[in-house]
CSV table of C-alpha atoms in Angstrom, one decimal:
chain,number,residue,atom,x,y,z
A,1,MET,CA,0.0,0.0,0.0
A,2,SER,CA,2.7,2.4,0.9
A,3,LYS,CA,4.7,1.7,-2.2
A,4,LEU,CA,2.0,1.5,-4.9
A,5,SER,CA,-0.1,4.5,-4.0
A,6,PRO,CA,2.6,7.2,-4.4
A,7,VAL,CA,3.6,5.6,-7.7
A,8,ILE,CA,0.0,6.0,-8.9
A,9,ALA,CA,0.0,9.6,-7.7
A,10,LEU,CA,3.2,10.3,-9.6
A,11,LEU,CA,1.8,8.8,-12.7
A,12,LEU,CA,-1.4,10.8,-12.5
A,13,THR,CA,0.2,14.1,-11.9
A,14,PRO,CA,1.8,14.9,-15.3
A,15,LEU,CA,-1.3,13.9,-17.2
A,16,LEU,CA,-3.5,16.0,-15.0
A,17,LEU,CA,-1.3,19.0,-15.2
A,18,ALA,CA,-1.2,18.7,-19.0
A,19,ALA,CA,-5.0,18.6,-19.1
A,20,CYS,CA,-5.2,21.5,-16.6
A,21,ASP,CA,-2.5,23.9,-17.8
A,22,ALA,CA,-3.6,23.8,-21.4
A,23,ILE,CA,-7.1,25.1,-20.7
A,24,ASP,CA,-8.2,28.1,-18.7
A,25,GLU,CA,-9.0,27.2,-15.1
A,26,GLU,CA,-12.6,28.5,-15.4
A,27,ASP,CA,-13.4,26.3,-18.3
A,28,ILE,CA,-16.0,23.7,-17.3
A,29,SER,CA,-17.0,22.8,-20.9
A,30,PRO,CA,-17.8,19.3,-21.9
A,31,LEU,CA,-14.6,19.2,-24.0
A,32,ARG,CA,-12.5,20.0,-21.0
A,33,VAL,CA,-14.2,17.5,-18.7
A,34,ARG,CA,-13.7,14.8,-21.3
A,35,SER,CA,-10.1,15.8,-21.9
A,36,VAL,CA,-9.2,15.4,-18.3
A,37,ALA,CA,-11.1,12.1,-18.1
A,38,VAL,CA,-9.3,10.8,-21.2
A,39,ALA,CA,-6.0,11.9,-19.8
A,40,LEU,CA,-6.7,9.8,-16.8
A,41,GLY,CA,-7.4,6.8,-19.0
A,42,MET,CA,-11.2,6.8,-18.7
A,43,THR,CA,-13.5,5.8,-21.5
A,44,GLY,CA,-16.8,5.7,-19.5
A,45,ASP,CA,-17.2,2.0,-20.1
A,46,PRO,CA,-15.7,-0.3,-17.5
A,47,THR,CA,-16.7,-3.4,-19.5
A,48,THR,CA,-14.3,-2.7,-22.4
A,49,GLU,CA,-12.3,-5.8,-23.3
A,50,ARG,CA,-14.0,-7.9,-20.6
A,51,GLU,CA,-16.0,-11.1,-21.2
A,52,LEU,CA,-19.0,-11.0,-18.9
A,53,PRO,CA,-22.0,-13.3,-19.0
A,54,SER,CA,-25.6,-12.3,-19.9
A,55,ILE,CA,-28.3,-13.1,-17.4
A,56,THR,CA,-29.9,-15.3,-20.1
A,57,ASP,CA,-26.9,-17.6,-20.2
A,58,PRO,CA,-27.7,-21.1,-18.8
A,59,LYS,CA,-25.1,-20.9,-16.0
A,60,ALA,CA,-26.3,-17.5,-14.9
A,61,GLN,CA,-29.9,-18.7,-14.9
A,62,LEU,CA,-28.9,-21.7,-12.7
A,63,GLY,CA,-26.9,-19.4,-10.5
A,64,MET,CA,-30.0,-17.1,-10.0
A,65,LYS,CA,-32.1,-20.1,-8.8
A,66,LEU,CA,-29.3,-21.1,-6.4
A,67,PHE,CA,-28.9,-17.5,-5.3
A,68,TYR,CA,-32.5,-17.3,-4.1
A,69,SER,CA,-32.7,-20.8,-2.6
A,70,LYS,CA,-32.7,-21.1,1.2
A,71,ALA,CA,-31.3,-24.6,0.7
A,72,LEU,CA,-27.8,-23.1,0.7
A,73,GLY,CA,-28.3,-22.0,4.3
A,74,LEU,CA,-27.7,-25.0,6.6
A,75,ASP,CA,-30.7,-23.9,8.7
A,76,GLN,CA,-32.7,-23.2,5.5
A,77,ASP,CA,-33.5,-19.7,6.7
A,78,THR,CA,-31.1,-17.7,4.6
A,79,ALA,CA,-30.1,-17.4,0.9
A,80,CYS,CA,-27.4,-15.4,-0.8
A,81,VAL,CA,-30.2,-12.9,-1.7
A,82,SER,CA,-30.9,-12.3,2.0
A,83,CYS,CA,-28.1,-9.7,2.0
A,84,HIS,CA,-27.8,-9.0,-1.8
A,85,HIS,CA,-31.1,-8.2,-3.5
A,86,PRO,CA,-31.0,-6.3,-6.9
A,87,VAL,CA,-33.8,-4.0,-5.8
A,88,LEU,CA,-31.8,-3.1,-2.7
A,89,GLY,CA,-28.8,-2.0,-4.8
A,90,GLY,CA,-27.3,-5.5,-4.8
A,91,GLY,CA,-27.0,-5.2,-1.0
A,92,ASP,CA,-29.6,-5.0,1.8
A,93,ARG,CA,-29.8,-1.2,2.5
A,94,LEU,CA,-28.8,-1.9,6.1
A,95,SER,CA,-25.7,-0.5,7.8
A,96,LEU,CA,-25.0,-4.1,9.1
A,97,PRO,CA,-26.7,-7.2,7.9
A,98,ILE,CA,-28.9,-9.7,9.7
A,99,GLY,CA,-27.9,-13.1,8.3
A,100,VAL,CA,-29.2,-16.3,9.9
A,101,ASP,CA,-32.0,-16.4,12.5
A,102,ALA,CA,-34.0,-13.5,11.2
A,103,GLU,CA,-37.5,-13.0,12.7
A,104,ASN,CA,-38.9,-13.2,9.1
A,105,PRO,CA,-36.4,-14.8,6.8
A,106,ASP,CA,-38.2,-13.5,3.7
A,107,LEU,CA,-38.2,-9.8,4.9
A,108,LEU,CA,-35.2,-8.1,3.5
A,109,GLY,CA,-33.8,-4.6,4.1
A,110,PRO,CA,-35.0,-2.2,6.7
A,111,GLY,CA,-37.2,-4.0,9.2
A,112,ARG,CA,-35.2,-7.2,9.2
A,113,PHE,CA,-34.3,-8.2,12.8
A,114,HIS,CA,-32.5,-10.9,14.6
A,115,THR,CA,-34.9,-13.1,16.5
A,116,SER,CA,-34.5,-12.9,20.3
A,117,THR,CA,-34.5,-16.7,20.8
A,118,ALA,CA,-31.4,-17.1,18.6
A,119,PRO,CA,-27.8,-17.7,19.7
A,120,ASN,CA,-25.8,-14.5,20.4
A,121,TRP,CA,-28.8,-12.3,20.4
A,122,ASP,CA,-28.2,-8.8,21.6
A,123,GLY,CA,-31.0,-6.9,19.8
A,124,GLY,CA,-28.7,-5.7,17.0
A,125,PRO,CA,-27.4,-7.0,13.6
A,126,THR,CA,-25.3,-10.2,13.5
A,127,VAL,CA,-22.8,-9.6,10.7
A,128,ALA,CA,-19.7,-7.4,11.4
A,129,ARG,CA,-19.4,-5.6,8.0
A,130,ASN,CA,-21.7,-3.9,5.6
A,131,ALA,CA,-23.0,-6.1,2.8
A,132,PRO,CA,-21.1,-5.2,-0.4
A,133,SER,CA,-23.1,-4.7,-3.5
A,134,THR,CA,-23.1,-7.5,-6.0
A,135,PHE,CA,-23.4,-5.0,-8.8
A,136,HIS,CA,-20.3,-4.8,-11.0
A,137,ALA,CA,-18.7,-7.7,-9.1
A,138,GLY,CA,-17.4,-9.0,-12.4
A,139,LEU,CA,-15.3,-5.9,-12.8
A,140,TRP,CA,-13.0,-6.5,-9.8
A,141,ASP,CA,-9.5,-7.6,-10.9
A,142,SER,CA,-7.4,-7.8,-7.8
A,143,ALA,CA,-9.5,-8.4,-4.7
A,144,MET,CA,-13.0,-8.9,-3.3
A,145,THR,CA,-14.2,-8.1,0.2
A,146,ALA,CA,-13.3,-5.1,2.2
A,147,ASP,CA,-10.1,-6.7,3.5
A,148,GLY,CA,-9.1,-8.5,0.3
A,149,ARG,CA,-9.2,-12.0,1.7
A,150,ILE,CA,-10.3,-13.1,-1.7
A,151,GLU,CA,-7.4,-11.9,-3.9
A,152,SER,CA,-6.2,-12.6,-7.4
A,153,LEU,CA,-2.4,-12.9,-7.9
A,154,ASP,CA,-3.1,-12.9,-11.6
A,155,LYS,CA,-4.5,-9.5,-12.0
A,156,PHE,CA,-3.3,-6.1,-10.9
A,157,PRO,CA,-4.8,-2.9,-12.4
A,158,ASN,CA,-2.2,-1.1,-14.5
A,159,PHE,CA,-2.3,2.7,-15.0
A,160,ASN,CA,-5.1,2.5,-17.6
A,161,GLY,CA,-7.2,0.3,-15.3
A,162,ASP,CA,-6.7,-2.8,-17.4
A,163,PRO,CA,-5.7,-6.0,-15.8
A,164,GLY,CA,-2.4,-7.7,-16.4
A,165,ASP,CA,-2.3,-11.5,-16.4
A,166,PHE,CA,0.6,-13.4,-14.9
A,167,GLY,CA,-1.0,-16.9,-14.6
A,168,LEU,CA,-0.7,-17.2,-10.8
A,169,GLY,CA,-4.1,-17.8,-9.3
A,170,ILE,CA,-6.5,-16.8,-6.5
A,171,VAL,CA,-5.8,-16.9,-2.8
A,172,THR,CA,-8.7,-17.3,-0.3
A,173,PRO,CA,-9.2,-18.0,3.4
A,174,ASP,CA,-8.8,-21.7,2.5
A,175,SER,CA,-5.2,-21.1,1.2
A,176,LEU,CA,-2.3,-22.8,2.8
A,177,ILE,CA,0.5,-20.6,4.2
A,178,ASP,CA,4.1,-21.1,3.2
A,179,GLU,CA,7.2,-20.9,5.5
A,180,PHE,CA,7.5,-17.2,4.8
A,181,GLY,CA,3.9,-16.4,5.8
A,182,ASN,CA,2.6,-16.0,2.3
A,183,ARG,CA,-0.8,-17.3,1.3
A,184,LEU,CA,-0.6,-20.0,-1.4
A,185,VAL,CA,-3.0,-20.3,-4.4
A,186,ASP,CA,-6.2,-22.0,-3.5
A,187,PRO,CA,-6.5,-24.8,-6.1
A,188,ASN,CA,-10.3,-24.9,-5.6
A,189,ALA,CA,-10.9,-21.2,-6.0
A,190,GLY,CA,-12.3,-21.4,-9.5
A,191,SER,CA,-11.5,-19.2,-12.5
A,192,ASN,CA,-12.6,-15.8,-11.2
A,193,LEU,CA,-13.1,-13.7,-8.0
A,194,PRO,CA,-16.9,-13.9,-7.7
A,195,THR,CA,-16.7,-17.7,-8.1
A,196,ALA,CA,-14.0,-17.9,-5.4
A,197,LEU,CA,-16.1,-15.7,-3.1
A,198,ALA,CA,-19.2,-17.8,-3.6
A,199,ARG,CA,-17.6,-20.6,-1.6
A,200,PHE,CA,-17.4,-18.7,1.7
A,201,PRO,CA,-20.7,-17.1,2.8
A,202,VAL,CA,-22.2,-20.5,3.3
A,203,THR,CA,-19.4,-21.4,5.7
A,204,SER,CA,-19.9,-18.3,7.9
A,205,VAL,CA,-22.0,-19.0,11.0
A,206,GLU,CA,-23.4,-15.5,11.0
A,207,ASP,CA,-24.0,-15.2,7.3
A,208,MET,CA,-25.6,-18.5,6.2
A,209,ARG,CA,-24.2,-21.5,8.0
A,210,GLY,CA,-25.9,-21.0,11.4
A,211,PHE,CA,-24.9,-22.4,14.7
A,212,ASP,CA,-26.1,-26.0,14.3
A,213,PHE,CA,-24.5,-28.9,12.4
A,214,LEU,CA,-21.5,-29.0,14.8
A,215,THR,CA,-20.3,-32.3,13.2
A,216,LEU,CA,-19.3,-30.3,10.1
A,217,VAL,CA,-15.8,-29.2,11.0
A,218,THR,CA,-14.1,-27.8,7.9
A,219,ASN,CA,-15.4,-25.4,5.2
A,220,ASP,CA,-15.4,-28.3,2.7
A,221,ASP,CA,-17.5,-30.3,5.1
A,222,VAL,CA,-20.1,-27.6,4.9
A,223,ARG,CA,-19.9,-27.3,1.1
A,224,ASN,CA,-20.1,-31.1,0.6
A,225,GLU,CA,-23.2,-31.2,2.9
A,226,LEU,CA,-24.9,-28.5,0.9
A,227,ALA,CA,-24.1,-30.2,-2.4
A,228,ALA,CA,-25.4,-33.5,-1.1
A,229,ARG,CA,-28.5,-31.8,0.1
A,230,LEU,CA,-29.2,-30.4,-3.4
A,231,ALA,CA,-28.6,-33.8,-4.9
A,232,THR,CA,-31.6,-35.2,-3.0
A,233,TYR,CA,-33.9,-33.0,-5.1
A,234,GLU,CA,-34.8,-34.3,-8.5
A,235,GLY,CA,-35.4,-30.7,-9.6
A,236,TRP,CA,-31.8,-29.6,-8.9
A,237,ARG,CA,-30.4,-32.7,-10.6
A,238,ALA,CA,-32.4,-31.8,-13.7
A,239,GLU,CA,-31.2,-28.2,-13.6
A,240,PHE,CA,-27.5,-29.2,-13.3
A,241,ALA,CA,-27.9,-31.8,-16.1
A,242,ALA,CA,-29.4,-29.2,-18.4
A,243,VAL,CA,-26.4,-26.9,-17.8
A,244,TYR,CA,-23.5,-29.4,-17.4
A,245,GLY,CA,-24.6,-32.4,-19.3
A,246,ASP,CA,-24.9,-34.7,-16.3
A,247,ASP,CA,-26.7,-34.4,-12.9
A,248,VAL,CA,-23.6,-34.4,-10.7
A,249,ILE,CA,-23.9,-31.7,-8.1
A,250,SER,CA,-20.7,-30.5,-6.6
A,251,TYR,CA,-20.0,-27.3,-4.7
A,252,ALA,CA,-17.5,-26.3,-7.4
A,253,ARG,CA,-20.4,-26.2,-9.9
A,254,ILE,CA,-22.6,-24.4,-7.4
A,255,ALA,CA,-20.0,-21.7,-6.9
A,256,GLU,CA,-19.4,-21.4,-10.6
A,257,ALA,CA,-23.1,-20.9,-11.3
A,258,LEU,CA,-23.5,-18.4,-8.5
A,259,GLY,CA,-20.4,-16.5,-9.8
A,260,GLU,CA,-21.9,-16.3,-13.3
A,261,TYR,CA,-25.2,-14.9,-11.9
A,262,VAL,CA,-23.3,-12.3,-10.0
A,263,ARG,CA,-21.0,-11.5,-12.9
A,264,SER,CA,-24.0,-10.9,-15.1
A,265,GLN,CA,-25.1,-7.9,-12.9
A,266,VAL,CA,-23.5,-5.3,-15.2
A,267,PHE,CA,-25.2,-2.0,-14.8
A,268,VAL,CA,-23.0,0.6,-16.5
A,269,ASN,CA,-25.3,2.5,-18.8
A,270,SER,CA,-25.0,5.7,-16.8
A,271,PRO,CA,-25.3,9.3,-17.8
A,272,TRP,CA,-21.5,9.5,-17.3
A,273,LYS,CA,-21.0,6.8,-19.9
A,274,THR,CA,-23.3,8.6,-22.3
A,275,PHE,CA,-21.4,11.8,-21.7
A,276,MET,CA,-18.1,10.2,-22.3
A,277,LEU,CA,-19.4,8.8,-25.6
A,278,GLY,CA,-20.0,12.3,-26.8
A,279,ASP,CA,-23.4,13.5,-25.6
A,280,ASP,CA,-22.7,17.0,-24.1
A,281,ASN,CA,-26.1,17.2,-22.5
A,282,ALA,CA,-26.0,13.9,-20.7
A,283,ILE,CA,-24.8,15.5,-17.5
A,284,SER,CA,-25.5,18.9,-16.0
A,285,GLU,CA,-23.2,21.9,-15.6
A,286,ALA,CA,-23.1,21.2,-11.8
A,287,ALA,CA,-22.1,17.6,-12.5
A,288,ARG,CA,-19.3,18.8,-14.8
A,289,ARG,CA,-18.1,21.0,-12.1
A,290,GLY,CA,-18.2,18.1,-9.7
A,291,ALA,CA,-16.3,15.9,-12.2
A,292,LEU,CA,-13.5,18.4,-12.4
A,293,LEU,CA,-13.3,18.7,-8.7
A,294,PHE,CA,-13.2,14.9,-8.5
A,295,MET,CA,-10.5,14.5,-11.1
A,296,LEU,CA,-8.2,17.5,-10.7
A,297,PRO,CA,-5.3,17.6,-8.2
A,298,THR,CA,-5.4,19.8,-5.1
A,299,ARG,CA,-2.7,22.1,-6.6
A,300,VAL,CA,-5.3,23.4,-9.1
A,301,ASP,CA,-8.1,23.5,-6.5
A,302,GLY,CA,-9.3,20.0,-7.2
A,303,ALA,CA,-10.1,17.4,-4.6
A,304,SER,CA,-7.9,14.6,-6.0
A,305,CYS,CA,-10.6,12.0,-5.5
A,306,VAL,CA,-9.5,10.2,-8.6
A,307,THR,CA,-6.1,9.2,-7.0
A,308,CYS,CA,-8.0,6.4,-5.2
A,309,HIS,CA,-11.2,6.2,-7.2
A,310,ARG,CA,-9.5,5.9,-10.5
A,311,GLY,CA,-10.3,4.2,-13.8
A,312,ASP,CA,-13.7,3.4,-15.3
A,313,LYS,CA,-14.7,1.4,-12.2
A,314,PHE,CA,-13.6,4.3,-10.0
A,315,SER,CA,-11.4,2.2,-7.7
A,316,ASP,CA,-7.6,1.6,-7.4
A,317,GLU,CA,-8.4,-1.7,-5.7
A,318,LEU,CA,-5.9,-0.8,-3.1
A,319,PHE,CA,-6.3,-0.5,0.7
A,320,HIS,CA,-6.3,2.8,2.5
A,321,VAL,CA,-6.8,4.0,6.1
A,322,LEU,CA,-9.6,6.5,6.3
A,323,GLY,CA,-10.7,6.1,9.9
A,324,MET,CA,-14.4,5.4,9.1
A,325,PRO,CA,-16.5,4.9,12.2
A,326,GLN,CA,-16.3,1.4,13.6
A,327,ILE,CA,-19.8,0.3,14.6
A,328,GLY,CA,-21.3,-3.1,15.1
A,329,ARG,CA,-19.9,-6.3,16.6
A,330,GLY,CA,-16.5,-5.9,14.9
A,331,LYS,CA,-14.2,-8.8,14.0
A,332,GLY,CA,-13.1,-9.6,17.6
A,333,ASP,CA,-10.0,-7.4,17.3
A,334,GLY,CA,-8.4,-5.0,19.7
A,335,ASP,CA,-8.8,-4.6,23.4
A,336,THR,CA,-12.5,-4.1,23.1
A,337,GLY,CA,-13.1,-7.2,21.0
A,338,THR,CA,-15.4,-5.1,18.9
A,339,ASP,CA,-12.7,-3.6,16.6
A,340,ASP,CA,-11.9,-4.5,13.0
A,341,PHE,CA,-8.3,-4.4,11.9
A,342,GLY,CA,-9.2,-4.5,8.2
A,343,ARG,CA,-6.5,-5.5,5.7
A,344,TYR,CA,-4.1,-6.3,8.6
A,345,ARG,CA,-6.3,-9.4,9.3
A,346,VAL,CA,-5.0,-10.8,6.0
A,347,THR,CA,-1.5,-9.5,5.8
A,348,SER,CA,-0.3,-9.1,9.5
A,349,ASP,CA,1.6,-6.1,8.1
A,350,ASP,CA,1.4,-3.0,10.3
A,351,LEU,CA,1.2,-0.7,7.3
A,352,THR,CA,-2.2,-2.2,6.5
A,353,LEU,CA,-3.7,-1.9,10.0
A,354,TYR,CA,-7.2,-0.3,9.6
A,355,ALA,CA,-6.9,-0.2,5.9
A,356,PHE,CA,-9.9,-1.2,3.7
A,357,ARG,CA,-10.3,-1.6,0.0
A,358,THR,CA,-11.3,1.4,-2.1
A,359,PRO,CA,-15.0,0.8,-3.1
A,360,SER,CA,-16.2,1.3,-6.6
A,361,LEU,CA,-18.4,4.4,-7.2
A,362,LEU,CA,-20.4,2.8,-9.9
A,363,ASN,CA,-24.1,3.0,-9.0
A,364,VAL,CA,-22.9,4.5,-5.7
A,365,THR,CA,-26.2,6.3,-5.0
A,366,GLU,CA,-27.9,2.9,-4.8
A,367,THR,CA,-25.4,1.0,-2.7
A,368,GLY,CA,-25.6,2.6,0.7
A,369,PRO,CA,-25.2,2.7,3.6
A,370,TRP,CA,-21.5,3.3,3.0
A,371,SER,CA,-18.1,2.4,4.6
A,372,HIS,CA,-16.9,-1.0,5.7
A,373,ALA,CA,-19.4,-1.0,8.6
A,374,GLY,CA,-22.1,1.0,6.9
A,375,ALA,CA,-21.6,3.9,9.4
A,376,TYR,CA,-22.8,6.6,7.0
A,377,THR,CA,-26.2,6.8,5.5
A,378,THR,CA,-25.8,9.7,3.2
A,379,LEU,CA,-23.1,10.3,0.5
A,380,GLU,CA,-22.7,13.9,1.8
A,381,ALA,CA,-21.6,12.5,5.1
A,382,VAL,CA,-19.1,10.2,3.4
A,383,ILE,CA,-17.6,13.2,1.5
A,384,ARG,CA,-17.4,15.3,4.6
A,385,HIS,CA,-15.6,12.4,6.4
A,386,HIS,CA,-12.9,12.4,3.7
A,387,LEU,CA,-12.3,16.1,4.1
A,388,ASN,CA,-11.6,15.9,7.9
A,389,PRO,CA,-12.0,12.4,9.4
A,390,GLN,CA,-11.2,13.4,12.9
A,391,ALA,CA,-13.9,16.2,12.9
A,392,ALA,CA,-16.4,13.8,11.2
A,393,VAL,CA,-15.9,11.2,13.9
A,394,ASP,CA,-16.0,13.7,16.8
A,395,ASN,CA,-19.3,15.0,15.4
A,396,TYR,CA,-20.7,11.7,14.3
A,397,ASP,CA,-24.5,11.5,14.4
A,398,PHE,CA,-25.7,8.2,15.8
A,399,ASN,CA,-29.3,9.0,14.9
A,400,GLN,CA,-28.5,8.1,11.3
A,401,LEU,CA,-28.2,4.4,12.2
A,402,GLU,CA,-31.0,1.8,12.6
A,403,SER,CA,-32.2,2.1,16.2
A,404,SER,CA,-31.4,-1.5,17.0
A,405,ILE,CA,-27.6,-0.9,16.4
A,406,VAL,CA,-27.5,1.8,19.1
A,407,ALA,CA,-30.0,0.1,21.5
A,408,SER,CA,-28.1,-3.1,21.4
A,409,GLY,CA,-24.8,-1.5,22.5
A,410,GLN,CA,-23.1,-2.0,19.2
A,411,THR,CA,-22.0,1.6,19.1
A,412,ASP,CA,-20.6,1.8,22.6
A,413,ASP,CA,-17.0,1.2,21.6
A,414,MET,CA,-17.2,3.3,18.4
A,415,ARG,CA,-15.1,6.2,19.6
A,416,ILE,CA,-12.5,4.0,21.3
A,417,ASN,CA,-12.0,1.8,18.3
A,418,THR,CA,-12.3,4.5,15.6
A,419,GLN,CA,-9.8,6.8,17.4
A,420,LYS,CA,-7.2,4.1,17.0
A,421,ALA,CA,-7.8,4.1,13.3
A,422,LEU,CA,-7.6,7.9,13.2
A,423,ASP,CA,-4.3,7.7,15.1
A,424,LYS,CA,-3.1,5.2,12.6
A,425,LEU,CA,-4.1,7.6,9.8
A,426,ALA,CA,-2.2,10.4,11.5
A,427,THR,CA,0.9,8.2,11.8
A,428,ASN,CA,0.7,7.3,8.2
A,429,ARG,CA,0.6,10.9,7.2
A,430,ALA,CA,3.6,11.6,9.4
A,431,ILE,CA,5.8,8.9,7.9
A,432,GLY,CA,4.7,9.7,4.3
A,433,VAL,CA,2.3,6.9,3.6
A,434,PHE,CA,-0.1,8.1,1.0
A,435,SER,CA,-3.4,9.2,2.6
A,436,ALA,CA,-6.4,11.2,1.5
A,437,PRO,CA,-5.6,14.9,1.8
A,438,LEU,CA,-7.2,17.2,4.4
A,439,LEU,CA,-9.4,19.6,2.4
A,440,GLU,CA,-11.7,22.5,2.8
A,441,LEU,CA,-14.6,22.4,0.4
A,442,THR,CA,-17.6,24.7,0.4
A,443,ASP,CA,-21.1,23.4,0.7
A,444,GLU,CA,-21.5,24.4,-3.0
A,445,GLN,CA,-18.5,22.3,-4.0
A,446,ILE,CA,-19.8,19.3,-2.0
A,447,GLY,CA,-23.0,19.7,-3.9
A,448,TYR,CA,-21.1,19.6,-7.2
A,449,LEU,CA,-19.4,16.4,-6.2
A,450,LEU,CA,-22.8,14.8,-5.2
A,451,GLU,CA,-24.2,15.8,-8.6
A,452,PHE,CA,-21.3,14.1,-10.3
A,453,LEU,CA,-21.7,10.9,-8.3
A,454,LYS,CA,-25.3,10.7,-9.4
A,455,THR,CA,-24.2,10.5,-13.0
A,456,LEU,CA,-22.4,7.2,-12.2
A,457,THR,CA,-25.7,5.4,-11.6
A,458,ASP,CA,-27.3,3.3,-14.3
A,459,PRO,CA,-31.1,4.1,-14.2
A,460,CYS,CA,-31.8,0.4,-14.5
A,461,THR,CA,-30.7,0.0,-10.9
A,462,GLN,CA,-33.6,2.3,-9.9
A,463,ASP,CA,-36.2,0.5,-11.9
A,464,ARG,CA,-37.8,-2.8,-10.7
A,465,ALA,CA,-39.0,-3.6,-14.2
A,466,CYS,CA,-35.6,-3.2,-15.6
A,467,LEU,CA,-34.1,-5.4,-12.8
A,468,ALA,CA,-36.7,-8.1,-13.4
A,469,PRO,CA,-34.5,-10.5,-15.4
A,470,TRP,CA,-32.3,-10.9,-12.3
A,471,ILE,CA,-35.3,-11.7,-10.0
A,472,PRO,CA,-37.0,-15.1,-10.5
A,473,ASP,CA,-40.8,-15.0,-10.9
A,474,GLU,CA,-43.4,-17.7,-11.0
A,475,THR,CA,-42.3,-18.7,-14.5
A,476,VAL,CA,-38.8,-19.7,-13.2
A,477,ALA,CA,-38.5,-23.2,-11.9
A,478,ASP,CA,-38.1,-23.5,-8.1
A,479,PRO,CA,-36.2,-26.8,-7.8
A,480,ASP,CA,-36.6,-27.4,-4.1
A,481,GLY,CA,-39.6,-25.3,-3.0
A,482,LEU,CA,-37.2,-23.2,-0.8
A,483,ARG,CA,-37.0,-20.0,-2.8
A,484,LEU,CA,-36.8,-16.9,-0.8
A,485,ASN,CA,-39.8,-14.8,-1.8
A,486,ALA,CA,-38.5,-11.4,-0.7
A,487,VAL,CA,-40.8,-8.8,0.9
A,488,ASP,CA,-40.2,-5.4,2.5
A,489,ALA,CA,-41.1,-4.2,6.0
A,490,ASN,CA,-44.7,-3.7,4.8
A,491,LEU,CA,-44.7,-7.3,3.4
A,492,ASN,CA,-44.9,-6.0,-0.2
A,493,PRO,CA,-43.0,-8.1,-2.7
A,494,LEU,CA,-39.5,-6.7,-3.7
């Protein structure tokens, strides 16, 4: 982290200066905005030169049926969609998820609560980190999850945002560790990051596994149990035979199909893409001002957001310390046991303590709450945190959270835990580790940034009818009768 980020910054600087110095500083024309974006290697289309499946592909269709089936929860009360519904931005619209043991397993999003008769009940959510959006999962090259525990050694984004391929492989929590402490390639990870990730939520007791089935010791024990369960259903055997040519059900095939469904969730037809393709009227003047603020360096009164949120997917896929508020149960770290050490949990490298992966900003208006623990419920609050993290935490408004998080005591250690992350951020700055700059922006400028961020959202993600192909209806086979029929807090279908 400390080596790569300054290199990126150095590479960006000459291109940005060329784009800035050649044009009057007051110029906010479409031509100038595009020129700066092109100088930064942006095209507006993050799918360029990528092979991504269509939702109509047979494996993606099989994956959708699996994604919605509670048969993949050992207690049969959760499905992948419990925390990742397309109508909810590919997440659950909660700061922190309720995985297993929900009062109403089919109720998703706000209003989903942990039942008081369940193990480890405290009145609040059960999962330690915010549910990441499945949207654009197929665009990640280097790492998935906030701490990068699912990581590709093959692909690292180069300056233009394109992946390199070195034929190495993917490391996961199942990876063996060599004598030097390095994670070795997981031979069962599959061919892409979403497939590798699909092997792990089912093994987490809070997410999908549940607290029973104690005879299942290893992760593979859990996966094999689930594959064997599906094999008892004639409907599933027929589904797998139609896709694979035989009715053998293995978890490797389950993970591959789930991965293809998630990789098909490509929603990139945004106003920004239309603008970059040449339509001057696709975004407003305020959004153009915001785009320049976002892209330009601080030396010419920009905000340098693009240093971390770079390329067409608006992420460097690296890990940075921002001191975002630590709420929830945490990962068992620190003196409090409610802290989350972030990337350090994977690397044991002090430079990565409290560092989390840069999220993509594609469809960002639909993927809140934001931060690794979902501590912010407005994008404006996220921006203001970046400007002055210490002040943001000192003035944090707990009223923005779901009441159950506060009432359960899951915010009691927030200031103790988060101050340690803020102190780490201050130390990083002092020793020259790249960090987000402290900035002063006016309310008007923050408004411009928000207008720009809105242009990164594909309208399809806001339209239930447009999202319908990714949501099984009564015409889609239900192989086990365990499909999660999602409803909201008013029991209306999602």
